[in-house]
Short mmCIF file of C-alpha atoms and ligand atoms in Angstrom, two decimals:
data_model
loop_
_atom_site.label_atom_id
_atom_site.label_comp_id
_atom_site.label_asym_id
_atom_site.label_seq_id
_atom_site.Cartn_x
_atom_site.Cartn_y
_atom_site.Cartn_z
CA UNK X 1 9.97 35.05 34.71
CA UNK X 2 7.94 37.89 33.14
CA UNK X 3 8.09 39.47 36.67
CA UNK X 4 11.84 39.22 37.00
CA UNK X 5 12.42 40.86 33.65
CA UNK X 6 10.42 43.78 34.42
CA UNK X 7 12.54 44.63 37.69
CA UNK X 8 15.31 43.86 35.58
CA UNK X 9 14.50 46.55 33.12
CA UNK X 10 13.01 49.21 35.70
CA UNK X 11 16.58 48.74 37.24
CA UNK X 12 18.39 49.23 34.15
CA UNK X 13 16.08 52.37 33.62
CA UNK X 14 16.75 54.05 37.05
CA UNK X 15 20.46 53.31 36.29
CA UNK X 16 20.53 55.10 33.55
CA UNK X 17 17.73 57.50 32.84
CA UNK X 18 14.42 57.09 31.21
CA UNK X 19 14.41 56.50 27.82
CA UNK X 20 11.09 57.72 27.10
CA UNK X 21 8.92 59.44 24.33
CA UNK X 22 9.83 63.37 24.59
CA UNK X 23 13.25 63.04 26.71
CA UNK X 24 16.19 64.46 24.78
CA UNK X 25 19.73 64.70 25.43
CA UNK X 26 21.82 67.70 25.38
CA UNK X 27 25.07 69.47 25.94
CA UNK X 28 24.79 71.35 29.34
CA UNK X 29 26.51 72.97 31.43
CA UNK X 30 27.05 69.81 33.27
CA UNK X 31 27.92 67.62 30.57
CA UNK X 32 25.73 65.04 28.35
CA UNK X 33 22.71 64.97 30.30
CA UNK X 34 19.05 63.35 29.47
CA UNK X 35 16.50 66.29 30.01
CA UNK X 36 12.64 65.31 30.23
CA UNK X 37 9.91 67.24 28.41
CA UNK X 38 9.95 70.63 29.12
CA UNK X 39 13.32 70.34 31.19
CA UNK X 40 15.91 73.31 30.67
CA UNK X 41 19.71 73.51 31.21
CA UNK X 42 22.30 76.04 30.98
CA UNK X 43 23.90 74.95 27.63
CA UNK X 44 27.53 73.83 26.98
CA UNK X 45 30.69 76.13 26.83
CA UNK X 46 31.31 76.83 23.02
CA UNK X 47 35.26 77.36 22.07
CA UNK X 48 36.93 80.37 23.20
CA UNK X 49 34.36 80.73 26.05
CA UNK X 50 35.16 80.71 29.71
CA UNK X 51 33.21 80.35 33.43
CA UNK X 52 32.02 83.76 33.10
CA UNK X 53 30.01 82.48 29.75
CA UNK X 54 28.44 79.59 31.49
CA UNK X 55 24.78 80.48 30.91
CA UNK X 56 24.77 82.54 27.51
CA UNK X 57 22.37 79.92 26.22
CA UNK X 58 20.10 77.26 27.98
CA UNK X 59 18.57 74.40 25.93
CA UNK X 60 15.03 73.16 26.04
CA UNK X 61 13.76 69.83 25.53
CA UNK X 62 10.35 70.48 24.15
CA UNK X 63 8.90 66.84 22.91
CA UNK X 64 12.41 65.17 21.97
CA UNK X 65 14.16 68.52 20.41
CA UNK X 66 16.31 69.98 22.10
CA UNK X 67 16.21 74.26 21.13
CA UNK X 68 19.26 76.25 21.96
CA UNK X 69 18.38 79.71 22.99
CA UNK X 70 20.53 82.81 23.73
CA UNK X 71 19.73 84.72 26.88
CA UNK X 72 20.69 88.55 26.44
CA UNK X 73 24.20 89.72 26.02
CA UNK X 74 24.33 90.73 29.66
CA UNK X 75 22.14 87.75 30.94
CA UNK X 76 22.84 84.60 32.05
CA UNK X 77 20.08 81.68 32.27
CA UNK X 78 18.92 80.49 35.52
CA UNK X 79 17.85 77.28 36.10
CA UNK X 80 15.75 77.65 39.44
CA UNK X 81 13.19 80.47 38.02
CA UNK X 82 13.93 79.05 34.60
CA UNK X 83 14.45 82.98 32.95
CA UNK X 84 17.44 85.07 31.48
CA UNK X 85 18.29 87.48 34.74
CA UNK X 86 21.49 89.29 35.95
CA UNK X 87 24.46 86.89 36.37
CA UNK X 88 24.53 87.38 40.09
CA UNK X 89 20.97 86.28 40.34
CA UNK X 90 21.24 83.39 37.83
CA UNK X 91 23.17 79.76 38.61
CA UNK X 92 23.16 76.64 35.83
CA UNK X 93 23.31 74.08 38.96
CA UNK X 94 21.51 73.05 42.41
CA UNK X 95 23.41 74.04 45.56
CA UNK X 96 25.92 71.24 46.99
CA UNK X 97 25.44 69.66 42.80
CA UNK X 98 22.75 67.69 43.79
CA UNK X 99 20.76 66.54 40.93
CA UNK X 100 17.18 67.80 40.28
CA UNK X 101 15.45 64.03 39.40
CA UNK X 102 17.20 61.50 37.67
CA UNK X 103 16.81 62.99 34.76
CA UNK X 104 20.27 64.38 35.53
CA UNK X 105 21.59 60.78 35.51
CA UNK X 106 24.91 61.07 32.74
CA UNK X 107 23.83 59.40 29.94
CA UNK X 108 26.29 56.33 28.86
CA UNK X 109 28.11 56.84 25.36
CA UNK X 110 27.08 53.17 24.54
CA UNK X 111 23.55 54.07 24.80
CA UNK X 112 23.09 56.86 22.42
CA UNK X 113 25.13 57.06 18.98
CA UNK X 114 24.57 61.35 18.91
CA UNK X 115 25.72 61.82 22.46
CA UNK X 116 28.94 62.00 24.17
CA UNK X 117 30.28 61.36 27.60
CA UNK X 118 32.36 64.52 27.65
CA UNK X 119 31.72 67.07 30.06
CA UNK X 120 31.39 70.36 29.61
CA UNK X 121 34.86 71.89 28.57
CA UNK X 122 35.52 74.71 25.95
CA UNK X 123 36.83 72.05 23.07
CA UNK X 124 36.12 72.48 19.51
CA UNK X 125 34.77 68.87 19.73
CA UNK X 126 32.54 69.61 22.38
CA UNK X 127 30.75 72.21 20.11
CA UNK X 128 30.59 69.79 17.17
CA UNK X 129 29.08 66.95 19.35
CA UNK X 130 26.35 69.80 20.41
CA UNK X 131 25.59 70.85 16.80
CA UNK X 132 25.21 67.40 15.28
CA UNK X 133 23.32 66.39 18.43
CA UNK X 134 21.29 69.77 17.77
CA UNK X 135 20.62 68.79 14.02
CA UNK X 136 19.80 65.31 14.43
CA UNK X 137 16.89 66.14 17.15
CA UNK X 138 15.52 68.84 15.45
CA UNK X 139 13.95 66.81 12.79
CA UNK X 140 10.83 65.48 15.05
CA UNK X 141 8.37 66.94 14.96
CA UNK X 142 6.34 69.25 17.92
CA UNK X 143 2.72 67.59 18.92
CA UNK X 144 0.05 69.18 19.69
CA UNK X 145 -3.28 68.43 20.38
CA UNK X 146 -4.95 71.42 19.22
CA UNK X 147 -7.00 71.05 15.79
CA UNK X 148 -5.32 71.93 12.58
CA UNK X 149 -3.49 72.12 9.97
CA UNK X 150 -3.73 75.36 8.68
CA UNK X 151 -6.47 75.38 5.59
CA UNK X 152 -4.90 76.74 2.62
CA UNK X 153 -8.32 76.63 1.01
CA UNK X 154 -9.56 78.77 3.83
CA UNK X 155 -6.94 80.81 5.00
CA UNK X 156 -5.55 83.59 2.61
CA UNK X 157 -4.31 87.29 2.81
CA UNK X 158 -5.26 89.57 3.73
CA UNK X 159 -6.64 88.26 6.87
CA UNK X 160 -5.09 84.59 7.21
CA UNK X 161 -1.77 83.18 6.79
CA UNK X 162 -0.43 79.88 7.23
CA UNK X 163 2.35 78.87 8.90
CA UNK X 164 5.10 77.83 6.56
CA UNK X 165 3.81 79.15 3.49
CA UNK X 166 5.48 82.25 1.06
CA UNK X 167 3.27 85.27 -0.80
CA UNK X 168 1.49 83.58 -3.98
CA UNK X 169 3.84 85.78 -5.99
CA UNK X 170 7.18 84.26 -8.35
CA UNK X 171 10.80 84.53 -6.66
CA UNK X 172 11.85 86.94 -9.17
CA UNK X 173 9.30 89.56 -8.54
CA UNK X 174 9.75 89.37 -4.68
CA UNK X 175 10.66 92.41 -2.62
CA UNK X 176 13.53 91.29 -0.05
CA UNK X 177 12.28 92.89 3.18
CA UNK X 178 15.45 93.52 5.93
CA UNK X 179 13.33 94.54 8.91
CA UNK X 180 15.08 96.86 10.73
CA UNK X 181 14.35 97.42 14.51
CA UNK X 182 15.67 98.79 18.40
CA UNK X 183 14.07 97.03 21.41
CA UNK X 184 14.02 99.58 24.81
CA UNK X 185 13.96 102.72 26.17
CA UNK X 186 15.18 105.30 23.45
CA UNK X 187 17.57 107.90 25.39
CA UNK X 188 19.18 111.10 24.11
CA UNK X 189 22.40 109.12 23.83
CA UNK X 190 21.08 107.02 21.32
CA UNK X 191 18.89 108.89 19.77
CA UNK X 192 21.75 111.89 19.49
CA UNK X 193 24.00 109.81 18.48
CA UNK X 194 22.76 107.06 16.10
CA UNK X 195 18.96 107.64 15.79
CA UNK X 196 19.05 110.90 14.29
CA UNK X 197 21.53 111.17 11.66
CA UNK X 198 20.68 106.71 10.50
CA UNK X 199 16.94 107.92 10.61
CA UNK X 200 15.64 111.22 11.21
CA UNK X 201 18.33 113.48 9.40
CA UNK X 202 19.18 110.94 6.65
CA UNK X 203 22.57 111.64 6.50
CA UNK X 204 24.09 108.75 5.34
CA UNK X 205 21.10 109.20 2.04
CA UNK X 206 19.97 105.64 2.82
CA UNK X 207 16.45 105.21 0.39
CA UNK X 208 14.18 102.43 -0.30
CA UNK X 209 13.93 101.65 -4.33
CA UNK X 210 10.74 104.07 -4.04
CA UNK X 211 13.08 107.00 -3.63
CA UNK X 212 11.85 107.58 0.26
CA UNK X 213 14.00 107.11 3.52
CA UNK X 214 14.41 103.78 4.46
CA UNK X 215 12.27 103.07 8.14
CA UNK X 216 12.78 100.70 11.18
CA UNK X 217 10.71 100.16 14.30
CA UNK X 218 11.27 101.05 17.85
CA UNK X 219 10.10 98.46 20.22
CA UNK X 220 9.89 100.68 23.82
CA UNK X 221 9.39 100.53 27.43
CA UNK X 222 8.73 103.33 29.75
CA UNK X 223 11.18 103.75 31.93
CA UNK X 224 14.09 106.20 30.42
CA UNK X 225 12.77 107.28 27.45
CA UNK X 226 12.44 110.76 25.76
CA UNK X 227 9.02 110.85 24.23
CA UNK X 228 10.53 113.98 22.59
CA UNK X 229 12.80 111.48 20.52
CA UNK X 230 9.59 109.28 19.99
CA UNK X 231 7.83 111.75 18.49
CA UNK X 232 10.28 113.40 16.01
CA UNK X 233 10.93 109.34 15.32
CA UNK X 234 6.79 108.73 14.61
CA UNK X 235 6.64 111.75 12.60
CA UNK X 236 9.39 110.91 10.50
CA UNK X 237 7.42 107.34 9.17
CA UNK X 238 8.94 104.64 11.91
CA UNK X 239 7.46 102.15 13.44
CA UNK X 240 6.56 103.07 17.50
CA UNK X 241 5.70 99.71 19.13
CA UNK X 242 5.07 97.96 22.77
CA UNK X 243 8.10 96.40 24.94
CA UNK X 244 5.72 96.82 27.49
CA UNK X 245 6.17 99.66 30.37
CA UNK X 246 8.21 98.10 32.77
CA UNK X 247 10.25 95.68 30.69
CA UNK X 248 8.96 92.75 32.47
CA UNK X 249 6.04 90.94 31.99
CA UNK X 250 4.64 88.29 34.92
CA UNK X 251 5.02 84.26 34.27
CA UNK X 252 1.50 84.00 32.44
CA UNK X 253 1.13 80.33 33.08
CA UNK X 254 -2.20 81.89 35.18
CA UNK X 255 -5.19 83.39 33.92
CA UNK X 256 -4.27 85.65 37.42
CA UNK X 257 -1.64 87.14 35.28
CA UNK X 258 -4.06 88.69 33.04
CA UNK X 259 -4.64 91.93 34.23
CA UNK X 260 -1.16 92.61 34.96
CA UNK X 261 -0.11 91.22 31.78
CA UNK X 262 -2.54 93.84 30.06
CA UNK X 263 -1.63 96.52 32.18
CA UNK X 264 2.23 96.15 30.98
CA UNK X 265 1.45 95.58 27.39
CA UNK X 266 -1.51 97.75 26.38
CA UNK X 267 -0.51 100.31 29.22
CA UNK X 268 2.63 101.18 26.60
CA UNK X 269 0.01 102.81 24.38
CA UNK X 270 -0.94 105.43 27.11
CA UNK X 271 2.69 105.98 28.43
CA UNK X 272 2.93 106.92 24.86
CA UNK X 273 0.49 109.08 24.15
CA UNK X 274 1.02 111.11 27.94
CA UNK X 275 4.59 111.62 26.75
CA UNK X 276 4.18 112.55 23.24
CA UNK X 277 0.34 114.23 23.78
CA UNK X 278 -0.32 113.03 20.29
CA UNK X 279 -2.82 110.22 20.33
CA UNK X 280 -2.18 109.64 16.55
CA UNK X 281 0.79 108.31 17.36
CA UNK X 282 -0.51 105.86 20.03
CA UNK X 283 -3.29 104.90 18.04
CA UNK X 284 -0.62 103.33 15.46
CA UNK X 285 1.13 101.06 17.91
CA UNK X 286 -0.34 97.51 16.89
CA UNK X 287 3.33 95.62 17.23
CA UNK X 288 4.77 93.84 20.40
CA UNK X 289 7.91 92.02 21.52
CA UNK X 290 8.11 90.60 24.79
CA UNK X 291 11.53 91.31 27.12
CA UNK X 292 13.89 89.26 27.47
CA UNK X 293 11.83 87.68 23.83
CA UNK X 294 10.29 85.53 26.80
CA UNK X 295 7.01 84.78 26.22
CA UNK X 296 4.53 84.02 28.43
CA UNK X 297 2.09 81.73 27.21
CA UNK X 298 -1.37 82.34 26.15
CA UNK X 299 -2.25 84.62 28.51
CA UNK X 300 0.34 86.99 26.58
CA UNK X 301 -1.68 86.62 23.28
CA UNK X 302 -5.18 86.73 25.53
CA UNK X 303 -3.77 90.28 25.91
CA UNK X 304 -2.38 91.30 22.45
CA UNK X 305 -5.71 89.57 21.30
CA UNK X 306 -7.77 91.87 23.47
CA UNK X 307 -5.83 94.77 23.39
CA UNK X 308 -6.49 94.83 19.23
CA UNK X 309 -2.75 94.45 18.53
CA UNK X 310 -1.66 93.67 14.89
CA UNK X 311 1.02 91.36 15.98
CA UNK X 312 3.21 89.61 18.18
CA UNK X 313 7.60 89.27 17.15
CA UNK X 314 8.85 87.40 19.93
CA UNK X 315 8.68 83.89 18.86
CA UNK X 316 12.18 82.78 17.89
CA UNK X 317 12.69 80.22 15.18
CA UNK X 318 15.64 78.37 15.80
CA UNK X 319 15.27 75.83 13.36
CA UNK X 320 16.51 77.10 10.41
CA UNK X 321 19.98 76.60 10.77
CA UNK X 322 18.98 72.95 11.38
CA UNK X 323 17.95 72.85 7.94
CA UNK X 324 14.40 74.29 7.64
CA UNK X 325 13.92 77.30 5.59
CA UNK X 326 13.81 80.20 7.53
CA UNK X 327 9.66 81.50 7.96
CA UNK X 328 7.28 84.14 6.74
CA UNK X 329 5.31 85.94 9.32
CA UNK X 330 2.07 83.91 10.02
CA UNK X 331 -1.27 84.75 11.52
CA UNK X 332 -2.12 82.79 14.66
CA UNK X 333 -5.38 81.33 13.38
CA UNK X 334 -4.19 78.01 13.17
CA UNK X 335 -2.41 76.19 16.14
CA UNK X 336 1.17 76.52 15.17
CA UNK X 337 1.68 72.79 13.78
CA UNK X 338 5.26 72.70 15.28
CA UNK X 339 6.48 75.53 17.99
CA UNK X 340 10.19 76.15 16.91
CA UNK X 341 10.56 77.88 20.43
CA UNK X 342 8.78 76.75 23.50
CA UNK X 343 6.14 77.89 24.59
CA UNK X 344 4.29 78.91 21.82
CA UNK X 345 0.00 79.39 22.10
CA UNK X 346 -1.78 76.56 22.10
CA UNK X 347 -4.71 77.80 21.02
CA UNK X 348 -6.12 79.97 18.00
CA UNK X 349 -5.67 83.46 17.53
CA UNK X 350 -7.39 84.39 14.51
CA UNK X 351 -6.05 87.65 12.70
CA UNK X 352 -3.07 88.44 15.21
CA UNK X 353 -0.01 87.89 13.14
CA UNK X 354 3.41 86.46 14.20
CA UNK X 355 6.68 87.91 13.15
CA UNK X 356 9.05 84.75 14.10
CA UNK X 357 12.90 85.55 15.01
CA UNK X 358 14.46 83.68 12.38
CA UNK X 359 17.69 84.10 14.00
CA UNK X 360 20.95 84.60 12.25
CA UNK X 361 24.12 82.82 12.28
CA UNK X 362 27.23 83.74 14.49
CA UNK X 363 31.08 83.68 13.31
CA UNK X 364 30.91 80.72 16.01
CA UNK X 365 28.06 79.03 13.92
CA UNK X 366 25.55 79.52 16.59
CA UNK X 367 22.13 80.95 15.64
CA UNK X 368 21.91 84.04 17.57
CA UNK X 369 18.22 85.95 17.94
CA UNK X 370 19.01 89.88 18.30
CA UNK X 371 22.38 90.91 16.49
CA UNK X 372 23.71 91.97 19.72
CA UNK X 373 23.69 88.39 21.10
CA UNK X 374 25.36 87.24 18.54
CA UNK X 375 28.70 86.04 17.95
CA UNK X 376 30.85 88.76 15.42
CA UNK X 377 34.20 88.50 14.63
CA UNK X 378 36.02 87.02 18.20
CA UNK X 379 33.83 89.11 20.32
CA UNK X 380 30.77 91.21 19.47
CA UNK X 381 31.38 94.46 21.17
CA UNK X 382 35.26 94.56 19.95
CA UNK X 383 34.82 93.37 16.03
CA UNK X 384 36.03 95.42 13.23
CA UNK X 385 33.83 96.86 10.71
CA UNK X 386 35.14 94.45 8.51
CA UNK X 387 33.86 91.56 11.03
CA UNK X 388 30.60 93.30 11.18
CA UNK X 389 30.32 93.83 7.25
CA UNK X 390 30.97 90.15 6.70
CA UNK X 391 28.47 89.07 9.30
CA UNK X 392 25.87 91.37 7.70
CA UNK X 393 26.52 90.12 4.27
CA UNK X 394 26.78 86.26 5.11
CA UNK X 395 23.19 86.74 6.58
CA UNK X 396 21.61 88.69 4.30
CA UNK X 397 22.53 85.88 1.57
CA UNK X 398 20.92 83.13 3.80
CA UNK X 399 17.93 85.03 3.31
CA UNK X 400 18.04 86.43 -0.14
CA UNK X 401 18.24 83.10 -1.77
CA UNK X 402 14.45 82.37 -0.15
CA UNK X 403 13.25 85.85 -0.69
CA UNK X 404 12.26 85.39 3.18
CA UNK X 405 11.93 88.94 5.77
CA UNK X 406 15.54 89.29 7.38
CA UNK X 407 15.70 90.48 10.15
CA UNK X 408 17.93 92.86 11.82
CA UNK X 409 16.97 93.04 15.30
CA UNK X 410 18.77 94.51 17.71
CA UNK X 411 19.00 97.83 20.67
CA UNK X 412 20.51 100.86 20.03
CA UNK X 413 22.82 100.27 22.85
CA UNK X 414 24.17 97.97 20.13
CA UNK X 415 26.05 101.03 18.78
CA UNK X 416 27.32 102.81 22.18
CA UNK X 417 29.16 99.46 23.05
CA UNK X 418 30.09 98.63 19.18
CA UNK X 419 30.23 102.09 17.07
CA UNK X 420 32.35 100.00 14.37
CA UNK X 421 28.22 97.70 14.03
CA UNK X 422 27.16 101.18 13.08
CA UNK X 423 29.43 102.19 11.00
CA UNK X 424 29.57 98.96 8.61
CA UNK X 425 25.56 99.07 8.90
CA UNK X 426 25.73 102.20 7.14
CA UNK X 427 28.00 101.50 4.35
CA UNK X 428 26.72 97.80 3.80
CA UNK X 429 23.12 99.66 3.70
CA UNK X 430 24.47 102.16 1.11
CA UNK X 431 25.84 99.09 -0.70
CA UNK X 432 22.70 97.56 -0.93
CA UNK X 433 21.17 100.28 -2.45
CA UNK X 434 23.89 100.69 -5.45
CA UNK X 435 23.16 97.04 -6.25
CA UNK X 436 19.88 95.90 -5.22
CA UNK X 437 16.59 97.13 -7.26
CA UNK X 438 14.51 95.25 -5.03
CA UNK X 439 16.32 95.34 -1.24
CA UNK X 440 13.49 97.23 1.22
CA UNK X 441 14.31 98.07 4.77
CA UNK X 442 11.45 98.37 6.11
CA UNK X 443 9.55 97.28 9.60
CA UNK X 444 7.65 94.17 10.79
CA UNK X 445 4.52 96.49 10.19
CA UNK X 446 5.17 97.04 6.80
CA UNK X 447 6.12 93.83 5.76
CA UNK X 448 2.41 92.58 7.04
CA UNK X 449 1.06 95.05 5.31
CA UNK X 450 2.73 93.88 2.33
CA UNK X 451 1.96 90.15 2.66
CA UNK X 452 -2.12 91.30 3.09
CA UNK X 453 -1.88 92.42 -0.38
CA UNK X 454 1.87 91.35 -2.44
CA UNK X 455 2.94 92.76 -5.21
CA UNK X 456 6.29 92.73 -7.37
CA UNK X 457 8.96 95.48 -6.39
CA UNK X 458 8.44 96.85 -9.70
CA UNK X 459 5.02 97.75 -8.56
CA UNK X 460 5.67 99.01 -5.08
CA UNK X 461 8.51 101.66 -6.70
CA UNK X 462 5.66 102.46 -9.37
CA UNK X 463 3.65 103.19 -6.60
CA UNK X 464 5.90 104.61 -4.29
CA UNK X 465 5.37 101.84 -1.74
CA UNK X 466 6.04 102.68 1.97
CA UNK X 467 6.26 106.49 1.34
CA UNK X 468 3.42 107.06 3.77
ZN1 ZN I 501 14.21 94.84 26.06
#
């Protein structure tokens, strides 16, 4: 009898997908769909979208949450070599729509109260279903077996800082950081016609409440950039950091990856210095953000470990819009207790510091990581500065409430494609600065430096904080 039931039950379970610890199921591309641990799909259409958009965003299923992650705004996610790559190189199904396992198996609406049975169309439902679905997964929690938590006892600034916590210093006195920053190459167009006049020239008169210019952080790879333009850039205060020197970076689920992994990150540094011939300048670069923001396991923090880098801002939190409050930067010296963005190390790092993409939130109410992935106004490359000023303001106030880093991440392509992004920036910037006694833009760099040692804002403009 016993027996019977069993077969009875493994039946049941083929039929319709195993329901077991760590599965999660998701919106795809392909409709409801059960996705084991670890699994990826190219995420549902949202509203408004069409074929071509089919692969914006992929979800994971990392121990029964299911993360929804942009891919780049010229990307599309591909399911075989499970990356963000060139839409002619990417797909979201198996030839002939075969099924990979039968984990593909549709889920039936009976069986789970968050899930539907609808398949992937551009409805306004649709994106509801995936947001409560979203929300409701989010809330378990990511295992590991790594030791931990993170010793408050043990672990304090300026070398240590856990996961999760804030600055030992009241709300009130709290700078708000906005962490300004341009991932790749940085070109003469860019540079001529953004770079300069935003940050070299000053010409809009944008200063921090110290009375110096405000600062940001270029995040560069080799290939096409003017180490002229990273110079005068360096020498005016900003941040000069690794994108490593051939904007790719291999898998890293090998310790054979290593060397190659070094060679890309680390190697950035003496690009640097050959093209600028000023070794001060390489000497500073302790910051990192992987392309693509994919990063590749440990063997990618093996290398920022080794290569004496300050810290790592590639992780993307996607959680807060879930609920959780968006995150501090973090030292690694703790296994992260819960990785809001597989994978995440899974082992201690002591002293290398994390800079998590909080994300921000689109006019379509998905979280978005860089600004140029997200959703402004109907489309992000053809909003008004009035789109762009409200998306900038409705952000900032998610993070002003909790005091927490915002951050503005984005490339300076951003501003080719989208000149009205720059030219709200400017005037919401200058905005800031008529109101706000205590609004910093700043980069990542700084606001570690900050968090080693806090103090009020009244302090840091009595001491002309960040002027050096
Ligand atoms: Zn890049």
């Amino acid at each position: 009898m016993i027996q019977k039931q069993m077969i009875l039950l493994v039946a049941v379970l083929l039929h319709y997908g195993t329901e077991v610890a760590g599965d999660c199921v998701a919106d795809t591309s392909e409709g409801t769909r059960t996705l084991q641990n670890e699994e990826t799909a190219c995420h549902s259409l949202a509203a408004g979208e069409t074929e071509g958009d089919t692969g914006r965003r992929y979800v994971t299923c990392s121990n029964g949450i299911v993360y929804i992650q942009p891919c780049g705004s010229s990307l599309r996610y591909d399911i075989v070599s499970k990356t963000c790559t060139w839409p002619e190189a990417a797909t979201c199904s198996l030839a002939g729509g075969a099924t990979t396992s039968d984990t593909t198996q549709k889920v039936p609406a009976s069986s789970q109260s968050t899930a539907t049975n609808t398949p992937a169309t551009s409805s306004n439902a649709t994106r509801k279903s995936s947001t409560q679905l979203y929300t409701t997964l989010t809330t378990r929690e990511y295992s590991t077996e790594q030791p931990g938590p993170c010793n408050l006892d043990t672990c304090k600034p300026p070398d240590c800082f856990c996961f999760g916590e804030r600055p030992s210093i009241p709300l009130a006195d709290t700078p708000m950081f906005i962490m300004l920053t341009f991932d790749d190459a940085v070109t003469s167009t860019v540079y001529n016609g953004y770079f300069k006049s935003l940050l070299v020239d000053n010409k809009f008169q944008l200063w921090n409440p110290s009375g110096c210019p405000i600062r940001a952080a270029f995040y560069i790879n080799h290939e096409y950039t003017d180490y002229n333009y990273v110079k005068a850039l360096a020498s005016n205060g900003h941040e000069i950091a690794s994108h490593t020197v051939s904007h790719r970076l291999p898998p890293g689920d090998s310790s054979a990856d290593y060397p190659q992994t070094v060679a890309e990150i680390d190697g950035m540094r003496e690009k640097v210095f050959q093209g600028t011939g000023d070794k001060a300048i390489s000497d500073l670069m302790s910051g990192f953000r992987a392309p693509y923001l994919l990063v590749t396991h440990n063997v990618m923090f093996d290398a920022l470990r080794d290569s004496r880098f300050l810290y790592d801002t590639s992780i993307t939190n996607v959680e807060i819009y879930s609920g959780r409050p968006p995150l501090y930067p973090f030292t690694l010296d703790y296994v992260m207790p819960r990785c809001p963005n597989v994978p995440c190390p899974t082992k201690p790092y002591p002293g290398l510091w994390e800079v998590p993409i909080n994300g921000l939130m689109g006019s379509n109410n998905y979280s978005c990581s860089m600004i140029d992935t997200c959703s402004v106004g109907s489309n992000v490359f053809t909003a008004n500065e009035e789109e762009w000023t409200s998306f900038y303001e409705t952000n900032f106030n998610y993070f002003y409430g909790p005091k927490v880093p915002m951050q503005l991440f984005t490339h300076g392509s951003m501003f080719i494609r989208s000149p009205p992004s720059f030219d709200a920036l400017v005037k919401w910037f200058q905005h800031l600065q008529a109101t706000h006694k205590d609004v910093w833009i700043v980069t990542p760099k700084m606001v570690i430096e900050w968090m080693k040692k806090p103090i009020s804002y009244s302090e840091m403009i009595a001491q002309k904080w960040g002027c050096n």
